[in-house]
mmCIF file of C-alpha atoms in Angstrom:
data_model
loop_
_atom_site.group_PDB
_atom_site.id
_atom_site.type_symbol
_atom_site.label_atom_id
_atom_site.label_comp_id
_atom_site.label_asym_id
_atom_site.label_seq_id
_atom_site.Cartn_x
_atom_site.Cartn_y
_atom_site.Cartn_z
ATOM 1 C CA LEU A 173 0.000 0.000 0.000
ATOM 2 C CA ALA A 174 1.201 3.472 -0.785
ATOM 3 C CA LYS A 175 2.076 5.299 2.423
ATOM 4 C CA THR A 176 0.466 8.704 2.830
ATOM 5 C CA THR A 177 1.693 11.669 4.814
ATOM 6 C CA GLN A 178 -0.558 14.551 5.836
ATOM 7 C CA PRO A 179 -0.230 17.406 8.327
ATOM 8 C CA ILE A 180 -1.577 16.400 11.710
ATOM 9 C CA SER A 181 -3.611 19.555 12.142
ATOM 10 C CA MET A 182 -4.564 22.806 10.451
ATOM 11 C CA ASP A 183 -6.373 25.910 11.632
ATOM 12 C CA SER A 184 -8.478 28.247 9.548
ATOM 13 C CA TYR A 185 -11.120 30.935 9.802
ATOM 14 C CA GLU A 186 -14.559 30.981 8.323
ATOM 15 C CA GLY A 187 -14.667 32.087 4.708
ATOM 16 C CA GLN A 188 -11.080 31.142 3.945
ATOM 17 C CA GLU A 189 -9.944 28.575 1.406
ATOM 18 C CA VAL A 190 -8.198 25.587 2.972
ATOM 19 C CA ASN A 191 -5.708 23.408 1.148
ATOM 20 C CA ILE A 192 -4.632 20.087 2.677
ATOM 21 C CA THR A 193 -1.733 18.380 0.961
ATOM 22 C CA CYS A 194 -1.115 14.647 1.060
ATOM 23 C CA SER A 195 2.187 13.087 0.067
ATOM 24 C CA HIS A 196 2.169 9.604 -1.496
ATOM 25 C CA ASN A 197 5.554 9.009 -3.079
ATOM 26 C CA ASN A 198 4.993 5.294 -3.730
ATOM 27 C CA ILE A 199 1.679 5.615 -5.526
ATOM 28 C CA ALA A 200 1.130 2.847 -8.072
ATOM 29 C CA THR A 201 -0.047 3.229 -11.633
ATOM 30 C CA ASN A 202 -3.528 1.911 -10.934
ATOM 31 C CA ASP A 203 -4.114 3.779 -7.681
ATOM 32 C CA TYR A 204 -6.818 6.353 -7.238
ATOM 33 C CA ILE A 205 -6.614 9.046 -4.578
ATOM 34 C CA THR A 206 -9.603 9.345 -2.305
ATOM 35 C CA TRP A 207 -10.431 11.768 0.485
ATOM 36 C CA TYR A 208 -12.820 11.134 3.352
ATOM 37 C CA GLN A 209 -14.157 13.483 6.020
ATOM 38 C CA GLN A 210 -15.062 12.416 9.531
ATOM 39 C CA PHE A 211 -16.966 14.285 12.224
ATOM 40 C CA PRO A 212 -16.689 13.188 15.862
ATOM 41 C CA SER A 213 -18.576 9.984 16.674
ATOM 42 C CA GLN A 214 -19.634 9.481 13.072
ATOM 43 C CA GLY A 215 -18.383 7.292 10.268
ATOM 44 C CA PRO A 216 -16.165 8.789 7.562
ATOM 45 C CA ARG A 217 -17.860 10.315 4.555
ATOM 46 C CA PHE A 218 -16.533 10.238 1.005
ATOM 47 C CA ILE A 219 -15.576 13.685 -0.272
ATOM 48 C CA ILE A 220 -13.806 13.338 -3.571
ATOM 49 C CA GLN A 221 -11.723 10.998 -5.678
ATOM 50 C CA GLY A 222 -9.319 11.452 -8.550
ATOM 51 C CA TYR A 223 -6.595 9.899 -10.654
ATOM 52 C CA LYS A 224 -4.795 12.863 -12.198
ATOM 53 C CA THR A 225 -5.084 16.594 -12.926
ATOM 54 C CA LYS A 226 -8.057 18.270 -11.284
ATOM 55 C CA VAL A 227 -11.388 17.021 -10.059
ATOM 56 C CA THR A 228 -14.120 19.266 -8.704
ATOM 57 C CA ASN A 229 -17.454 18.506 -7.118
ATOM 58 C CA GLU A 230 -19.957 20.489 -5.118
ATOM 59 C CA VAL A 231 -17.918 20.414 -1.911
ATOM 60 C CA ALA A 232 -14.244 20.314 -2.853
ATOM 61 C CA SER A 233 -11.544 20.248 -5.494
ATOM 62 C CA LEU A 234 -8.709 17.784 -5.776
ATOM 63 C CA PHE A 235 -5.474 18.772 -7.474
ATOM 64 C CA ILE A 236 -3.069 16.052 -8.570
ATOM 65 C CA PRO A 237 0.210 16.966 -10.288
ATOM 66 C CA ALA A 238 1.544 15.015 -13.241
ATOM 67 C CA ASP A 239 3.884 12.854 -11.151
ATOM 68 C CA ARG A 240 0.992 11.968 -8.801
ATOM 69 C CA LYS A 241 3.317 11.859 -5.806
ATOM 70 C CA SER A 242 1.109 14.265 -3.918
ATOM 71 C CA SER A 243 -2.415 15.614 -3.991
ATOM 72 C CA THR A 244 -4.139 18.655 -2.536
ATOM 73 C CA LEU A 245 -7.668 18.778 -1.236
ATOM 74 C CA SER A 246 -9.074 22.282 -1.556
ATOM 75 C CA LEU A 247 -12.085 23.386 0.481
ATOM 76 C CA PRO A 248 -13.424 26.750 -0.699
ATOM 77 C CA ARG A 249 -14.750 29.217 1.846
ATOM 78 C CA VAL A 250 -14.841 26.930 4.872
ATOM 79 C CA SER A 251 -17.433 27.273 7.608
ATOM 80 C CA LEU A 252 -17.508 26.115 11.216
ATOM 81 C CA SER A 253 -19.231 22.923 10.089
ATOM 82 C CA ASP A 254 -16.157 21.933 8.091
ATOM 83 C CA THR A 255 -14.299 21.278 11.340
ATOM 84 C CA ALA A 256 -13.472 17.585 11.024
ATOM 85 C CA VAL A 257 -10.728 15.079 10.358
ATOM 86 C CA TYR A 258 -9.765 14.663 6.704
ATOM 87 C CA TYR A 259 -8.187 11.442 5.472
ATOM 88 C CA CYS A 260 -6.228 10.910 2.278
ATOM 89 C CA LEU A 261 -6.334 7.309 1.011
ATOM 90 C CA VAL A 262 -4.348 5.663 -1.748
ATOM 91 C CA GLY A 263 -4.731 1.975 -2.517
ATOM 92 C CA GLU A 264 -2.809 -0.602 -4.463
ATOM 93 C CA HIS A 265 -4.938 -3.642 -4.962
ATOM 94 C CA LEU A 266 -8.273 -4.332 -6.543
ATOM 95 C CA PHE A 267 -10.183 -4.754 -3.316
ATOM 96 C CA TYR A 268 -8.955 -1.444 -2.014
ATOM 97 C CA GLN A 269 -10.047 0.259 -5.154
ATOM 98 C CA ALA A 270 -13.468 -1.318 -4.807
ATOM 99 C CA GLY A 271 -14.106 0.781 -1.716
ATOM 100 C CA THR A 272 -13.305 -2.039 0.638
ATOM 101 C CA ALA A 273 -10.425 -2.826 2.994
ATOM 102 C CA LEU A 274 -9.602 0.861 3.293
ATOM 103 C CA ILE A 275 -6.430 1.733 5.137
ATOM 104 C CA PHE A 276 -6.674 5.041 6.962
ATOM 105 C CA GLY A 277 -3.739 7.073 8.200
ATOM 106 C CA LYS A 278 -3.916 9.543 11.055
ATOM 107 C CA GLY A 279 -5.643 12.187 8.963
ATOM 108 C CA THR A 280 -5.584 15.960 9.286
ATOM 109 C CA THR A 281 -7.674 17.614 11.967
ATOM 110 C CA LEU A 282 -9.038 20.850 10.548
ATOM 111 C CA SER A 283 -10.299 23.413 13.037
ATOM 112 C CA VAL A 284 -12.327 26.304 11.670
ATOM 113 C CA SER A 285 -12.894 29.320 13.894
ATOM 114 C CA SER A 286 -15.160 32.331 13.550
ATOM 115 C CA LYS B 180 -32.232 5.244 -0.298
ATOM 116 C CA ALA B 181 -31.580 4.138 3.267
ATOM 117 C CA GLY B 182 -28.037 4.422 4.508
ATOM 118 C CA VAL B 183 -25.921 1.956 6.404
ATOM 119 C CA THR B 184 -27.555 0.941 9.675
ATOM 120 C CA GLN B 185 -25.610 -0.280 12.659
ATOM 121 C CA THR B 186 -27.136 -1.675 15.823
ATOM 122 C CA PRO B 187 -26.905 -1.144 18.662
ATOM 123 C CA ARG B 188 -25.512 2.393 18.797
ATOM 124 C CA TYR B 189 -24.127 1.988 22.304
ATOM 125 C CA LEU B 190 -23.132 -1.036 24.303
ATOM 126 C CA ILE B 191 -21.523 -1.652 27.673
ATOM 127 C CA LYS B 192 -20.035 -5.059 28.348
ATOM 128 C CA THR B 193 -17.942 -6.636 31.068
ATOM 129 C CA ARG B 194 -14.443 -7.961 30.498
ATOM 130 C CA GLY B 195 -14.565 -11.607 29.440
ATOM 131 C CA GLN B 196 -18.000 -11.387 27.843
ATOM 132 C CA GLN B 197 -18.687 -11.606 24.160
ATOM 133 C CA VAL B 198 -20.565 -9.178 21.936
ATOM 134 C CA THR B 199 -22.272 -9.215 18.561
ATOM 135 C CA LEU B 200 -22.696 -6.103 16.442
ATOM 136 C CA SER B 201 -24.930 -5.834 13.414
ATOM 137 C CA CYS B 202 -24.667 -3.939 10.148
ATOM 138 C CA SER B 203 -27.237 -3.571 7.399
ATOM 139 C CA PRO B 204 -25.662 -2.273 4.188
ATOM 140 C CA ILE B 205 -27.190 -0.089 1.544
ATOM 141 C CA SER B 206 -29.555 -2.025 -0.669
ATOM 142 C CA GLY B 207 -27.673 -3.544 -3.589
ATOM 143 C CA HIS B 208 -24.264 -3.374 -1.917
ATOM 144 C CA ARG B 209 -22.562 -6.726 -1.586
ATOM 145 C CA SER B 210 -19.508 -5.719 0.383
ATOM 146 C CA VAL B 211 -19.428 -4.972 4.083
ATOM 147 C CA SER B 212 -16.219 -3.925 5.803
ATOM 148 C CA TRP B 213 -15.661 -3.492 9.526
ATOM 149 C CA TYR B 214 -13.360 -1.018 11.221
ATOM 150 C CA GLN B 215 -12.276 -0.287 14.765
ATOM 151 C CA GLN B 216 -11.570 3.272 15.807
ATOM 152 C CA THR B 217 -9.754 4.199 18.996
ATOM 153 C CA PRO B 218 -8.036 7.446 20.010
ATOM 154 C CA GLY B 219 -4.674 5.731 20.118
ATOM 155 C CA GLN B 220 -4.713 3.582 16.989
ATOM 156 C CA GLY B 221 -7.099 5.538 14.802
ATOM 157 C CA LEU B 222 -9.234 3.810 12.195
ATOM 158 C CA GLN B 223 -8.147 0.237 11.631
ATOM 159 C CA PHE B 224 -9.506 -2.249 9.115
ATOM 160 C CA LEU B 225 -10.849 -5.454 10.667
ATOM 161 C CA PHE B 226 -12.241 -7.522 7.803
ATOM 162 C CA GLU B 227 -14.410 -7.424 4.727
ATOM 163 C CA TYR B 228 -17.152 -9.717 3.535
ATOM 164 C CA PHE B 229 -18.372 -10.012 -0.019
ATOM 165 C CA SER B 230 -21.152 -12.362 -1.065
ATOM 166 C CA GLU B 231 -21.059 -14.169 2.295
ATOM 167 C CA THR B 232 -17.303 -14.828 2.104
ATOM 168 C CA GLN B 233 -14.537 -13.153 4.009
ATOM 169 C CA ARG B 234 -12.452 -11.571 1.305
ATOM 170 C CA ASN B 235 -9.974 -9.461 3.256
ATOM 171 C CA LYS B 236 -8.726 -9.488 6.797
ATOM 172 C CA GLY B 237 -6.821 -6.976 8.861
ATOM 173 C CA ASN B 238 -4.340 -7.652 11.601
ATOM 174 C CA PHE B 239 -6.591 -8.474 14.533
ATOM 175 C CA PRO B 240 -6.647 -11.530 16.821
ATOM 176 C CA GLY B 241 -8.988 -14.427 16.245
ATOM 177 C CA ARG B 242 -11.304 -13.125 18.974
ATOM 178 C CA PHE B 243 -12.662 -10.841 16.284
ATOM 179 C CA SER B 244 -14.817 -12.629 13.767
ATOM 180 C CA GLY B 245 -17.648 -11.887 11.433
ATOM 181 C CA ARG B 246 -20.091 -13.268 8.973
ATOM 182 C CA GLN B 247 -22.329 -12.112 6.195
ATOM 183 C CA PHE B 248 -25.786 -13.364 5.355
ATOM 184 C CA SER B 249 -27.390 -13.919 1.980
ATOM 185 C CA ASN B 250 -29.129 -10.530 2.207
ATOM 186 C CA SER B 251 -25.674 -8.907 2.686
ATOM 187 C CA ARG B 252 -26.333 -8.001 6.306
ATOM 188 C CA SER B 253 -23.283 -8.615 8.406
ATOM 189 C CA GLU B 254 -22.451 -9.278 12.021
ATOM 190 C CA MET B 255 -19.182 -9.060 13.839
ATOM 191 C CA ASN B 256 -18.444 -10.865 17.050
ATOM 192 C CA VAL B 257 -15.821 -10.200 19.666
ATOM 193 C CA SER B 258 -15.249 -12.925 22.216
ATOM 194 C CA THR B 259 -13.526 -12.726 25.578
ATOM 195 C CA LEU B 260 -13.699 -8.959 25.666
ATOM 196 C CA GLU B 261 -10.727 -6.989 26.917
ATOM 197 C CA LEU B 262 -10.637 -3.418 28.179
ATOM 198 C CA GLY B 263 -8.685 -2.464 25.065
ATOM 199 C CA ASP B 264 -11.592 -3.509 22.858
ATOM 200 C CA SER B 265 -13.449 -0.379 23.918
ATOM 201 C CA ALA B 266 -13.855 1.526 20.676
ATOM 202 C CA LEU B 267 -16.164 2.839 18.017
ATOM 203 C CA TYR B 268 -16.886 0.002 15.607
ATOM 204 C CA LEU B 269 -17.805 1.138 12.137
ATOM 205 C CA CYS B 270 -19.075 -0.769 9.194
ATOM 206 C CA ALA B 271 -19.017 0.369 5.609
ATOM 207 C CA SER B 272 -20.850 -0.913 2.587
ATOM 208 C CA SER B 273 -19.913 -0.638 -1.038
ATOM 209 C CA LEU B 274 -20.674 -2.296 -4.311
ATOM 210 C CA GLY B 275 -17.433 -4.123 -3.746
ATOM 211 C CA GLU B 276 -16.534 -4.725 -7.355
ATOM 212 C CA ALA B 277 -13.866 -3.071 -9.398
ATOM 213 C CA GLY B 278 -11.615 -3.801 -12.285
ATOM 214 C CA TRP B 279 -8.517 -2.145 -13.502
ATOM 215 C CA GLU B 280 -10.544 -0.342 -16.091
ATOM 216 C CA LYS B 281 -13.210 0.756 -13.675
ATOM 217 C CA LYS B 282 -13.260 3.695 -11.347
ATOM 218 C CA ASN B 283 -13.114 3.212 -7.617
ATOM 219 C CA THR B 284 -16.353 2.847 -5.801
ATOM 220 C CA GLU B 285 -16.827 4.740 -2.597
ATOM 221 C CA ALA B 286 -17.561 3.267 0.799
ATOM 222 C CA PHE B 287 -20.573 4.383 2.807
ATOM 223 C CA PHE B 288 -20.135 4.240 6.545
ATOM 224 C CA GLY B 289 -22.678 3.756 9.275
ATOM 225 C CA GLN B 290 -22.704 5.845 12.447
ATOM 226 C CA GLY B 291 -21.003 3.094 14.380
ATOM 227 C CA THR B 292 -21.494 1.171 17.584
ATOM 228 C CA ARG B 293 -19.775 2.608 20.633
ATOM 229 C CA LEU B 294 -18.578 -0.359 22.705
ATOM 230 C CA THR B 295 -17.382 0.183 26.254
ATOM 231 C CA VAL B 296 -15.773 -2.711 28.096
ATOM 232 C CA VAL B 297 -15.646 -2.353 31.878
#
């Protein structure tokens, strides 16, 4: 499995854009990059997924450079409700890519203040 | 569409007892994965069932076991409970199928069962 490295914590204020970078130097050719969000005492929630370049959905953008050794989750104009732990996941084998047997790292705790 | 349902939400057990947790996946999903979350170890993968067969297993002792029924509902069992088994147990459902040419499928998590061992 590709090892991921993320900042342990980040602080932001409401209305700011937040960028969380994940390093995954050993990413394999067939790996996708997936981000999950988790609020306290709840299960993680899928945010966004990508393979290369840029992916955007209604909640976030994911930027992946050409070498794919890192990725950046961008949250536009965060609010207090975006305070959560954000996990970057990269998998190697078929089962992982099927949304099963996910291996979570420590994640990044984002704290948004007013 | 109903989400992933886990029961019970909270449970208190005594050391040495056993416990069974239940997970009902999203309709149509054939894969159910189980995870343990503790403050010290974070989110750890326990095992995954697909079409009633255990397909993947994490690094947990044999006291942790599971099964999946023909309707895809799954149960996990922990025998001889230890204090360190106190955790939030999460299950996730997904379609569970992928190929090299297919995109990943996402996992949908339940709200978890909070187990406290005293």
